Coordinates of C-alpha atoms in Angstrom, one line a residue:
M1 CA 5.8 9.9 -27.3
A2 CA 9.0 11.7 -26.7
S3 CA 11.8 10.4 -28.7
L4 CA 15.1 9.7 -27.2
S5 CA 18.0 11.4 -28.9
L6 CA 21.2 9.3 -29.5
S7 CA 24.4 10.8 -27.7
L8 CA 27.7 10.3 -29.9
Y9 CA 30.4 9.3 -27.7
S10 CA 33.3 11.9 -28.0
Q11 CA 37.1 11.2 -26.7
S12 CA 37.4 12.7 -23.0
T13 CA 40.6 13.2 -20.7
P14 CA 40.8 10.7 -18.0
S15 CA 40.2 13.7 -15.2
L16 CA 36.5 13.4 -16.4
F17 CA 35.8 9.9 -15.1
N18 CA 36.1 9.7 -11.2
S19 CA 37.4 6.4 -9.3
T20 CA 34.3 6.9 -7.2
C21 CA 30.7 7.2 -8.1
K22 CA 28.2 9.0 -6.0
P23 CA 24.6 9.2 -7.2
L24 CA 23.3 12.1 -9.1
L25 CA 21.7 14.7 -6.6
P26 CA 18.0 15.6 -7.0
S27 CA 18.5 18.9 -9.1
E28 CA 20.6 16.9 -11.7
S29 CA 18.2 14.2 -11.8
P30 CA 15.4 13.8 -14.4
I31 CA 12.8 13.7 -11.5
S32 CA 13.2 17.2 -9.6
L33 CA 12.7 17.1 -6.1
R34 CA 12.6 19.8 -3.8
K35 CA 15.9 20.3 -2.3
T36 CA 14.8 21.1 1.5
P37 CA 16.5 21.3 5.1
L38 CA 16.0 18.3 7.2
H39 CA 13.6 19.1 9.9
F40 CA 12.9 16.2 11.7
L41 CA 9.3 16.7 12.4
H42 CA 8.0 13.1 12.6
S43 CA 7.9 13.0 16.5
Q44 CA 5.3 10.6 17.6
N45 CA 5.1 12.3 21.0
F46 CA 1.5 14.5 20.5
G47 CA 1.4 17.5 23.0
R48 CA -1.0 17.0 25.8
N49 CA -2.6 20.8 25.7
S50 CA -2.3 21.0 21.7
S51 CA -5.6 21.8 20.3
F52 CA -8.0 21.1 17.5
R53 CA -10.3 23.3 15.7
V54 CA -13.0 22.4 13.5
S55 CA -13.6 25.5 10.6
S56 CA -16.3 25.6 7.9
S57 CA -14.3 28.5 6.0
S58 CA -12.3 28.1 2.8
P59 CA -10.9 30.0 0.2
T60 CA -12.9 30.9 -2.8
I61 CA -12.2 28.5 -6.0
S62 CA -12.3 28.6 -9.8
S63 CA -14.5 26.2 -11.8
P64 CA -12.9 23.2 -13.6
K65 CA -12.4 23.4 -17.3
P66 CA -12.7 19.9 -19.3
T67 CA -9.5 18.7 -21.0
S68 CA -9.4 17.2 -24.6
S69 CA -9.5 13.8 -23.0
G70 CA -12.6 14.5 -21.1
V71 CA -11.4 14.2 -17.7
S72 CA -11.9 17.5 -15.6
P73 CA -8.8 18.7 -13.6
P74 CA -9.4 19.4 -10.2
V75 CA -10.6 22.6 -8.4
T76 CA -7.5 25.2 -8.1
E77 CA -6.4 25.0 -4.5
T78 CA -5.4 28.1 -2.6
K79 CA -2.8 27.6 0.0
V80 CA -4.1 27.8 3.6
A81 CA -2.1 29.2 6.3
R82 CA -0.5 26.7 8.6
D83 CA 0.6 28.8 11.5
G84 CA 4.4 28.4 10.7
N85 CA 4.4 24.6 10.2
E86 CA 4.5 22.8 7.0
F87 CA 4.6 19.1 6.6
D88 CA 7.6 18.1 4.3
W89 CA 6.5 15.1 2.4
F90 CA 9.6 14.5 1.1
S91 CA 11.3 14.1 4.6
N92 CA 9.6 11.1 5.8
W93 CA 10.0 7.3 5.3
Y94 CA 7.5 5.4 3.2
P95 CA 6.9 1.8 2.7
I96 CA 7.2 -0.1 -0.1
A97 CA 6.0 -3.5 0.0
P98 CA 6.4 -6.5 2.6
V99 CA 9.4 -8.4 2.6
C100 CA 7.4 -11.6 2.3
D101 CA 6.1 -10.8 -0.9
L102 CA 9.5 -9.7 -2.5
D103 CA 11.3 -12.0 -4.4
K104 CA 15.0 -11.6 -4.1
R105 CA 15.4 -13.3 -7.7
V106 CA 14.2 -10.2 -9.5
P107 CA 13.9 -6.8 -9.4
H108 CA 10.5 -5.0 -8.4
A109 CA 8.8 -2.1 -9.7
S110 CA 6.9 0.3 -7.3
R111 CA 5.7 3.9 -7.3
V112 CA 5.6 5.7 -4.3
L113 CA 4.7 9.6 -3.9
G114 CA 5.1 9.9 -7.8
L115 CA 8.7 8.5 -7.6
D116 CA 9.1 5.1 -10.0
V117 CA 11.5 3.3 -7.9
V118 CA 12.6 -0.3 -8.2
V119 CA 13.7 -2.5 -5.3
W120 CA 16.1 -5.5 -5.6
W121 CA 18.2 -7.7 -3.3
D122 CA 21.9 -6.9 -3.0
K123 CA 23.7 -10.1 -2.2
A124 CA 26.7 -8.2 -1.6
E125 CA 25.4 -5.9 1.0
G126 CA 22.7 -8.2 2.3
K127 CA 20.0 -5.8 1.8
W128 CA 17.5 -4.5 0.0
Q129 CA 18.2 -1.4 -2.2
V130 CA 15.6 1.0 -3.8
F131 CA 17.1 2.9 -6.8
D132 CA 15.7 5.2 -9.2
D133 CA 13.8 2.7 -11.8
K134 CA 15.5 4.3 -15.1
C135 CA 19.0 3.3 -16.5
P136 CA 21.3 6.5 -17.1
H137 CA 21.9 5.2 -20.5
R138 CA 18.7 5.6 -22.5
L139 CA 16.3 5.7 -19.2
A140 CA 15.0 1.8 -19.9
P141 CA 13.0 0.8 -16.5
L142 CA 15.7 -1.3 -14.4
S143 CA 12.7 -2.8 -13.0
E144 CA 12.4 -4.9 -16.3
G145 CA 16.2 -6.1 -15.9
R146 CA 17.8 -8.8 -14.1
I147 CA 20.1 -9.6 -11.5
D148 CA 23.1 -11.3 -12.8
Q149 CA 25.4 -14.0 -11.3
W150 CA 27.6 -11.5 -9.6
G151 CA 24.5 -9.9 -7.8
R152 CA 24.8 -6.7 -10.0
L153 CA 21.4 -5.4 -11.2
Q154 CA 21.6 -5.4 -14.8
C155 CA 19.5 -3.3 -17.5
V156 CA 18.5 -5.8 -19.9
Y157 CA 18.0 -3.1 -23.0
H158 CA 21.9 -2.7 -23.4
G159 CA 23.4 -4.8 -20.5
W160 CA 24.8 -1.8 -18.0
C161 CA 25.2 -3.4 -14.8
F162 CA 24.9 -1.6 -11.4
G163 CA 26.2 -2.2 -7.8
G164 CA 24.4 -1.7 -4.5
S165 CA 25.9 1.9 -4.1
G166 CA 24.3 3.0 -7.9
N167 CA 28.1 2.9 -9.2
C168 CA 28.0 1.7 -12.7
K169 CA 30.3 -1.5 -12.8
L170 CA 30.1 -2.5 -16.7
I171 CA 29.3 -1.0 -19.9
P172 CA 30.0 -3.8 -22.6
Q173 CA 29.9 -1.2 -25.5
S174 CA 33.1 0.7 -24.0
P175 CA 36.2 -0.7 -25.1
P176 CA 38.5 -2.2 -22.4
D177 CA 41.3 -0.2 -23.5
G178 CA 39.5 3.1 -24.1
P179 CA 38.5 5.6 -21.1
Q180 CA 36.7 4.1 -18.3
V181 CA 33.8 5.6 -18.9
H182 CA 31.8 3.3 -16.8
T183 CA 33.2 5.4 -13.7
S184 CA 31.7 8.9 -14.8
R185 CA 29.3 10.2 -12.3
K186 CA 26.5 10.4 -15.3
A187 CA 26.9 6.1 -15.2
C188 CA 25.3 6.2 -11.8
V189 CA 22.0 5.6 -10.8
A190 CA 20.1 7.4 -8.0
V191 CA 20.0 5.7 -4.8
Y192 CA 17.2 5.9 -2.1
P193 CA 18.2 5.4 1.6
S194 CA 16.2 2.1 2.6
L195 CA 15.9 -0.2 5.4
E196 CA 13.6 -3.5 6.5
Q197 CA 11.6 -2.9 9.4
N198 CA 8.7 -4.5 10.8
G199 CA 8.7 -6.9 7.9
I200 CA 8.3 -4.1 5.1
V201 CA 10.9 -2.4 2.9
W202 CA 10.9 1.4 3.8
F203 CA 12.8 4.1 1.5
W204 CA 13.4 7.9 2.0
P205 CA 12.3 9.6 -0.9
N206 CA 15.4 11.8 -1.5
P207 CA 18.7 10.3 -3.1
D208 CA 20.9 13.2 -2.0
H209 CA 24.1 11.3 -1.0
Q210 CA 24.2 13.5 2.0
L211 CA 21.2 11.6 3.5
K212 CA 22.6 7.7 3.0
D213 CA 22.5 7.7 7.0
I214 CA 19.3 9.5 7.7
S215 CA 18.2 6.2 9.0
S216 CA 20.3 7.0 12.2
K217 CA 18.8 10.4 12.8
K218 CA 15.0 9.4 11.9
S219 CA 13.4 6.2 11.5
P220 CA 9.9 4.8 10.5
P221 CA 7.6 4.5 13.3
F222 CA 8.3 0.7 15.0
I223 CA 5.4 -1.5 16.0
S224 CA 6.5 -3.8 18.2
E225 CA 3.6 -6.6 17.7
L226 CA 4.8 -6.9 14.4
D227 CA 8.1 -8.4 15.4
D228 CA 6.8 -10.3 18.1
P229 CA 6.8 -13.8 18.1
S230 CA 3.6 -14.3 20.3
Y231 CA 1.7 -12.4 17.8
T232 CA 0.5 -13.4 14.2
H233 CA 1.9 -11.5 11.6
L234 CA 0.0 -11.8 8.6
M235 CA 0.5 -8.8 5.8
G236 CA -1.6 -8.1 2.8
M237 CA -1.2 -5.2 0.3
R238 CA -3.4 -4.2 -2.5
D239 CA -3.2 -1.0 -4.9
M240 CA -6.2 1.2 -5.0
P241 CA -7.9 2.9 -7.7
Y242 CA -8.5 6.1 -5.5
G243 CA -6.2 8.6 -3.9
Y244 CA -4.5 8.7 -0.3
E245 CA -6.6 11.0 1.1
V246 CA -9.8 9.1 0.7
L247 CA -8.0 5.7 1.6
I248 CA -7.2 6.9 4.9
E249 CA -10.4 8.6 5.7
N250 CA -12.4 5.7 4.6
L251 CA -10.3 3.7 7.1
M252 CA -10.7 6.0 9.7
D253 CA -14.7 5.7 9.5
P254 CA -16.3 2.7 11.5
A255 CA -19.6 4.2 10.8
H256 CA -19.9 2.9 7.4
V257 CA -18.8 -0.8 8.0
P258 CA -22.4 -2.2 8.9
Y259 CA -23.5 -0.6 5.8
A260 CA -20.8 -0.8 3.0
H261 CA -19.6 -4.4 4.4
R262 CA -22.9 -5.6 5.4
G263 CA -22.8 -9.4 5.7
L264 CA -18.9 -9.5 5.3
M265 CA -18.0 -8.1 9.1
R266 CA -19.3 -8.5 12.4
T267 CA -20.2 -5.7 14.8
S268 CA -20.2 -5.9 18.3
S269 CA -23.3 -6.2 20.3
N270 CA -24.6 -2.9 22.1
P271 CA -27.5 -2.1 24.2
R272 CA -28.1 1.2 22.5
P273 CA -30.8 1.3 19.9
V274 CA -29.4 0.0 16.7
D275 CA -31.2 0.0 12.7
R276 CA -31.4 -3.4 10.6
E277 CA -28.0 -3.3 9.3
G278 CA -26.5 -2.2 12.9
G279 CA -25.8 1.4 12.6
R280 CA -25.7 3.4 15.9
P281 CA -24.5 6.3 17.6
L282 CA -20.5 6.3 18.0
D283 CA -18.5 8.1 20.5
I284 CA -15.4 9.1 19.3
S285 CA -13.2 12.2 20.4
I286 CA -10.0 14.0 19.4
L287 CA -7.5 13.8 22.2
S288 CA -4.5 15.6 21.2
Q289 CA -3.3 17.0 17.3
D290 CA -0.3 18.4 15.8
I291 CA 1.7 18.2 12.7
S292 CA 3.0 14.6 13.3
G293 CA -0.8 13.2 13.4
F294 CA -3.5 13.0 16.2
L295 CA -4.7 10.4 19.0
A296 CA -8.1 9.7 19.5
N297 CA -10.5 8.1 22.0
Q298 CA -12.6 5.5 20.7
E299 CA -15.5 3.2 22.7
F300 CA -13.2 0.2 22.3
G301 CA -9.9 1.5 22.5
Y302 CA -8.1 4.5 20.6
G303 CA -6.9 5.2 17.4
K304 CA -4.0 7.0 16.1
F305 CA -2.7 8.5 13.0
I306 CA 0.9 9.0 12.1
A307 CA 2.0 11.2 9.5
P308 CA 2.0 10.3 6.7
C309 CA 1.4 6.7 6.5
I310 CA 0.2 4.9 9.5
F311 CA -3.3 4.7 11.1
Y312 CA -4.0 2.0 13.4
V313 CA -6.6 1.3 15.8
S314 CA -5.9 -0.9 19.3
A315 CA -8.7 -2.3 21.5
F316 CA -8.6 -2.1 25.3
S317 CA -5.2 -3.1 26.8
G318 CA -2.6 -1.6 29.0
S319 CA 0.4 -2.6 26.9
T320 CA -0.9 -1.8 23.9
N321 CA -0.7 1.3 24.5
E322 CA 2.7 1.4 24.6
S323 CA 3.1 -0.7 20.9
I324 CA 4.4 2.1 19.0
S325 CA 7.5 4.1 19.9
Q326 CA 7.2 7.2 21.9
E327 CA 3.5 6.8 22.6
P328 CA 1.7 9.8 24.7
A329 CA 2.8 9.5 28.4
A330 CA -0.5 11.1 29.8
D331 CA -2.6 8.7 31.5
D332 CA -5.8 10.9 30.4
H333 CA -5.1 9.9 26.9
K334 CA -5.2 6.1 27.5
P335 CA -8.5 4.4 27.1
Q336 CA -9.7 3.0 30.5
R337 CA -10.5 -1.1 30.4
P338 CA -13.8 -2.2 31.8
A339 CA -13.2 -3.3 35.4
A340 CA -14.9 -6.5 34.9
D341 CA -12.2 -7.4 32.3
Y342 CA -9.2 -7.4 34.6
H343 CA -9.8 -10.8 35.6
K344 CA -9.1 -12.2 32.2
P345 CA -6.1 -12.9 30.5
E346 CA -5.1 -10.2 28.3
R347 CA -6.3 -10.5 24.7
L348 CA -4.4 -7.7 22.6
F349 CA -5.8 -7.1 19.0
L350 CA -4.6 -4.5 16.6
L351 CA -5.9 -3.0 13.2
I352 CA -2.7 -1.9 11.1
F353 CA -3.0 0.3 7.9
V354 CA -0.4 1.6 6.1
C355 CA -1.6 4.0 3.7
I356 CA 0.7 5.0 0.8
P357 CA 0.3 7.8 -1.6
V358 CA 1.3 6.5 -5.3
S359 CA -0.1 9.4 -7.4
P360 CA -3.0 11.4 -8.0
G361 CA -6.2 9.0 -7.8
R362 CA -3.8 6.2 -7.0
S363 CA -2.7 4.7 -3.5
R364 CA -1.5 1.5 -1.8
L365 CA -2.7 -0.1 1.4
I366 CA -0.7 -2.6 3.5
W367 CA -2.8 -4.0 6.3
S368 CA -1.8 -6.2 9.2
F369 CA -3.8 -7.3 12.1
P370 CA -1.8 -8.8 15.0
R371 CA -3.1 -10.5 17.7
N372 CA -1.7 -12.5 20.6
F373 CA -4.5 -15.0 20.7
S374 CA -6.1 -18.0 18.5
V375 CA -2.5 -17.7 16.5
W376 CA -2.6 -21.4 16.0
I377 CA -5.4 -20.5 13.2
D378 CA -2.7 -18.3 11.2
K379 CA -0.6 -21.4 11.2
L380 CA -2.9 -23.7 10.0
V381 CA -5.2 -21.7 7.5
P382 CA -2.9 -20.4 4.3
R383 CA -2.4 -17.0 4.0
W384 CA -4.2 -16.6 0.9
I385 CA -7.5 -17.7 2.3
F386 CA -7.2 -14.8 4.8
H387 CA -6.8 -12.4 1.6
L388 CA -10.0 -13.6 -0.2
G389 CA -12.0 -12.1 2.7
Q390 CA -10.0 -9.0 3.0
N391 CA -10.2 -8.2 -0.6
L392 CA -13.8 -8.6 -1.1
I393 CA -14.2 -6.3 2.3
L394 CA -11.9 -3.6 0.1
D395 CA -14.1 -4.4 -3.0
S396 CA -17.4 -3.9 -1.1
D397 CA -16.9 -0.2 -0.8
L398 CA -13.9 0.1 -3.8
Y399 CA -16.1 1.7 -6.5
L400 CA -18.3 3.8 -3.7
V401 CA -14.8 5.3 -2.6
H402 CA -13.4 5.9 -6.4
L403 CA -16.7 8.1 -6.9
E404 CA -16.8 9.7 -4.0
E405 CA -13.3 11.3 -4.8
L406 CA -14.3 12.3 -8.4
K407 CA -17.1 14.5 -6.6
I408 CA -14.4 15.7 -3.9
M409 CA -12.2 16.9 -6.9
E410 CA -15.2 18.6 -8.3
I411 CA -15.8 20.8 -5.6
G412 CA -12.1 21.2 -4.5
Q413 CA -9.9 19.5 -1.7
S414 CA -10.4 22.9 0.2
N415 CA -14.0 22.9 0.0
W416 CA -14.4 19.6 2.0
L417 CA -15.5 20.9 5.5
K418 CA -17.9 23.2 3.5
S419 CA -19.6 20.8 1.0
C420 CA -19.8 17.6 3.4
F421 CA -22.2 17.6 6.7
V422 CA -20.4 15.9 9.3
P423 CA -22.6 16.6 12.4
T424 CA -21.8 13.5 14.4
K425 CA -19.0 12.4 16.6
S426 CA -18.6 9.2 14.4
D427 CA -16.9 11.6 11.7
A428 CA -14.6 12.8 14.3
L429 CA -11.4 10.9 12.7
V430 CA -12.3 12.2 9.1
I431 CA -12.6 15.8 10.3
A432 CA -9.2 15.1 12.1
F433 CA -7.6 14.1 9.2
R434 CA -8.7 16.7 6.8
N435 CA -8.2 19.6 8.9
W436 CA -4.5 18.1 9.3
L437 CA -4.3 17.9 5.6
R438 CA -5.8 21.6 5.5
K439 CA -3.6 23.0 8.3
Y440 CA -0.2 21.5 7.7
C441 CA -0.3 20.8 3.9
G442 CA -2.5 23.0 2.5
G443 CA -5.0 20.7 1.9
Q444 CA -3.3 18.5 -1.0
I445 CA -0.3 16.3 -1.1
D446 CA 3.1 17.6 -2.2
W447 CA 4.0 15.6 -5.6
G448 CA 6.8 17.6 -6.1
T449 CA 6.9 18.8 -9.9
K450 CA 5.7 15.9 -11.2
F451 CA 1.7 15.8 -11.0
H452 CA -0.7 18.8 -11.0
G453 CA -3.7 16.4 -9.5
Y454 CA -5.4 15.2 -12.6
L455 CA -7.4 12.3 -11.7
P456 CA -7.2 9.2 -14.3
P457 CA -10.7 8.7 -16.2
T458 CA -12.8 6.0 -14.5
P459 CA -12.2 2.8 -16.6
P460 CA -15.1 0.2 -17.0
K461 CA -16.1 -1.5 -13.4
E462 CA -14.4 -4.9 -14.1
Q463 CA -10.9 -3.2 -14.7
L464 CA -11.6 -0.8 -11.9
M465 CA -12.2 -3.4 -9.2
D466 CA -9.5 -6.1 -10.8
R467 CA -7.9 -7.9 -8.5
Y468 CA -4.9 -9.7 -10.3
W469 CA -3.0 -6.8 -11.2
S470 CA -4.0 -4.7 -7.9
H471 CA -3.2 -7.7 -5.5
V472 CA -2.8 -11.2 -6.8
V473 CA 0.6 -10.3 -8.8
H474 CA 2.1 -8.6 -6.0
C475 CA 1.4 -11.5 -3.3
S476 CA 3.7 -14.6 -3.4
S477 CA 0.9 -16.3 -1.3
C478 CA -2.1 -15.6 -3.9
R479 CA 0.0 -16.3 -6.8
A480 CA 1.3 -19.6 -5.8
A481 CA -2.5 -20.6 -4.8
L482 CA -3.7 -19.6 -8.3
K483 CA -1.3 -21.3 -10.0
Y484 CA -2.2 -24.5 -8.1
L485 CA -5.7 -24.1 -8.4
K486 CA -5.7 -23.7 -12.1
A487 CA -3.7 -26.9 -12.4
L488 CA -6.3 -28.4 -10.2
E489 CA -8.9 -27.0 -12.5
I490 CA -7.2 -28.6 -15.6
C491 CA -6.6 -32.0 -13.7
L492 CA -10.3 -32.0 -13.1
Q493 CA -11.0 -31.7 -16.9
T494 CA -8.7 -33.8 -17.8
L495 CA -10.2 -36.5 -15.4
S496 CA -13.8 -36.1 -16.7
I497 CA -12.8 -36.4 -20.3
T498 CA -10.8 -39.6 -19.5
L499 CA -13.6 -40.9 -17.6
I500 CA -16.3 -40.3 -20.4
G501 CA -13.8 -41.4 -23.0
V502 CA -13.4 -44.8 -20.9
V503 CA -17.1 -45.2 -20.4
A504 CA -18.0 -44.7 -24.0
A505 CA -15.1 -47.3 -24.8
F506 CA -15.4 -50.1 -22.2
W507 CA -19.3 -49.7 -21.7
Q508 CA -20.2 -53.2 -22.8
S509 CA -17.1 -54.6 -20.9
I510 CA -18.1 -53.4 -17.7
P511 CA -20.2 -56.0 -16.3
S512 CA -21.5 -54.1 -13.2
T513 CA -24.2 -51.5 -13.6
V514 CA -22.7 -50.1 -10.3
A515 CA -19.1 -49.6 -11.8
R516 CA -20.8 -47.8 -14.8
I517 CA -22.9 -45.5 -12.7
L518 CA -19.8 -44.8 -10.4
L519 CA -17.5 -44.1 -13.7
V520 CA -20.5 -42.0 -15.3
S521 CA -21.3 -40.1 -12.1
A522 CA -17.4 -39.4 -11.3
A523 CA -17.1 -37.8 -14.8
I524 CA -20.3 -35.7 -13.9
L525 CA -18.9 -34.4 -10.6
S526 CA -15.3 -33.9 -12.0
S527 CA -16.7 -31.8 -14.9
L528 CA -19.2 -30.0 -12.5
A529 CA -16.3 -29.4 -9.9
S530 CA -13.8 -27.9 -12.9
R531 CA -16.7 -25.4 -13.6
W532 CA -17.1 -24.2 -10.3
L533 CA -13.3 -24.1 -9.9
A534 CA -13.1 -21.8 -12.5
D535 CA -16.0 -19.4 -11.2
F536 CA -14.1 -19.8 -7.8
I537 CA -10.8 -18.6 -9.2
Y538 CA -12.5 -15.8 -11.4
K539 CA -14.2 -14.3 -8.5
N540 CA -11.3 -14.4 -6.0
F541 CA -8.7 -13.8 -8.3
Y542 CA -9.6 -11.7 -10.8
F543 CA -13.0 -9.5 -10.8
H544 CA -16.0 -9.7 -7.8
D545 CA -18.5 -7.6 -8.4
Y546 CA -20.4 -6.2 -5.3
N547 CA -24.0 -5.4 -5.8
H548 CA -25.4 -3.7 -2.3
A549 CA -28.8 -3.4 -3.7
L550 CA -29.0 -7.2 -3.6
I551 CA -27.4 -8.1 -0.4

């Protein structure tokens, strides 16, 4: 562990201290980011005539060498020609968390694209601020700090306080009659542009002061259904123990649903032949593709990838095709709704997945499934109930995808198309994503200078599939449910012990045999209910294994 050296304060002339404070530029920050010109390449309007080619060719690779920790590094990747276009990972908006899961009273730690940030509510500005998660004093994490009575973010290591613009408001150790060291530019915290949209906090991963108004030039993709009061708006978030690449391709793969999620998700009936689990041919075709993503036609609607984070699937609906701003205008890109359905009330349903690169081998998923029918169900059923089922679905293929990623890293990302046999149309979306990654990103995420592609070692399965630290601790609904369920478990245990004590102490004094039986039965039932509830809590809030061989 690197030690921090103690810097002695020396007297300086007042000219060295600024009356105003600007955040440090990327080149001056300990976390160095590439300083690139702004290319507003996140257009969501895909060209009608853009082509999409699948190539099995790949560059040669070198063999991995084991490290001292026993974790093999990934195969060295060779950059692929990208026809003059290169996707800039640091010139896009990234989601951090749903607003409903952020507590305004405390700062929140998060990692996105390898950057450690802290999210906190700035009462003075009335908005969520996103800072670099380190105090400029001794680099302590600001996310472990607090928001003081004046609404400032305070580092609890030495008490330094910061305003919403990143400027230092107070250095308690500075003499009041000495130089105003808190106004020094070096006392500032790097501030990332941030905004709230669709119930999610987004940030721009470059703290350059010149980009503070970037939202006026380029904003995150807007999903109208998430702000429409006639739709449900339930969201969930979970950290996944595998990378962004395999997270997205797993969500783009409908063919695995009847197998990896057998018994958990219903599949629609189809007259074509199916096997015992429900597998059948799927007709998926790519309509258009460019640096911003791609659009695909599917049997039940369409799917769209908006780089770098959003993938959504829409059912048949005329208006749903306009749900995300700047949709393709070409009518031939819109799936046709069956004629027999036009006399029915329009029932709109979307699957929205927001996929966030965290670090190599780590990703984060925010999901929402807005619909404009049966909305009353979500108003009556608590949000955490829905999360139980959604987490079980994520668990059912989590271990598979984690091990799959290890094998992909062994062969090298650039060898994916060469090593994987994908002969059917059901893999069209996955192939499209891998080709987009290869063509515009050189087959890999740009982590700046922070990571070199190493995957973390595989922990025990109970730790790998842990629900508490990956979901519950971040979810306001599940945290509250866990608290109350644990209290109920203790109440049941207490009731059981109390009833047993009453029966033992007053057995002879209880005149009725029926009353004795009822007291004993109540004690037994309370004990059994407590044990059942303890098992329910463990499986749904901590760890639930999914054994496919026994399903």
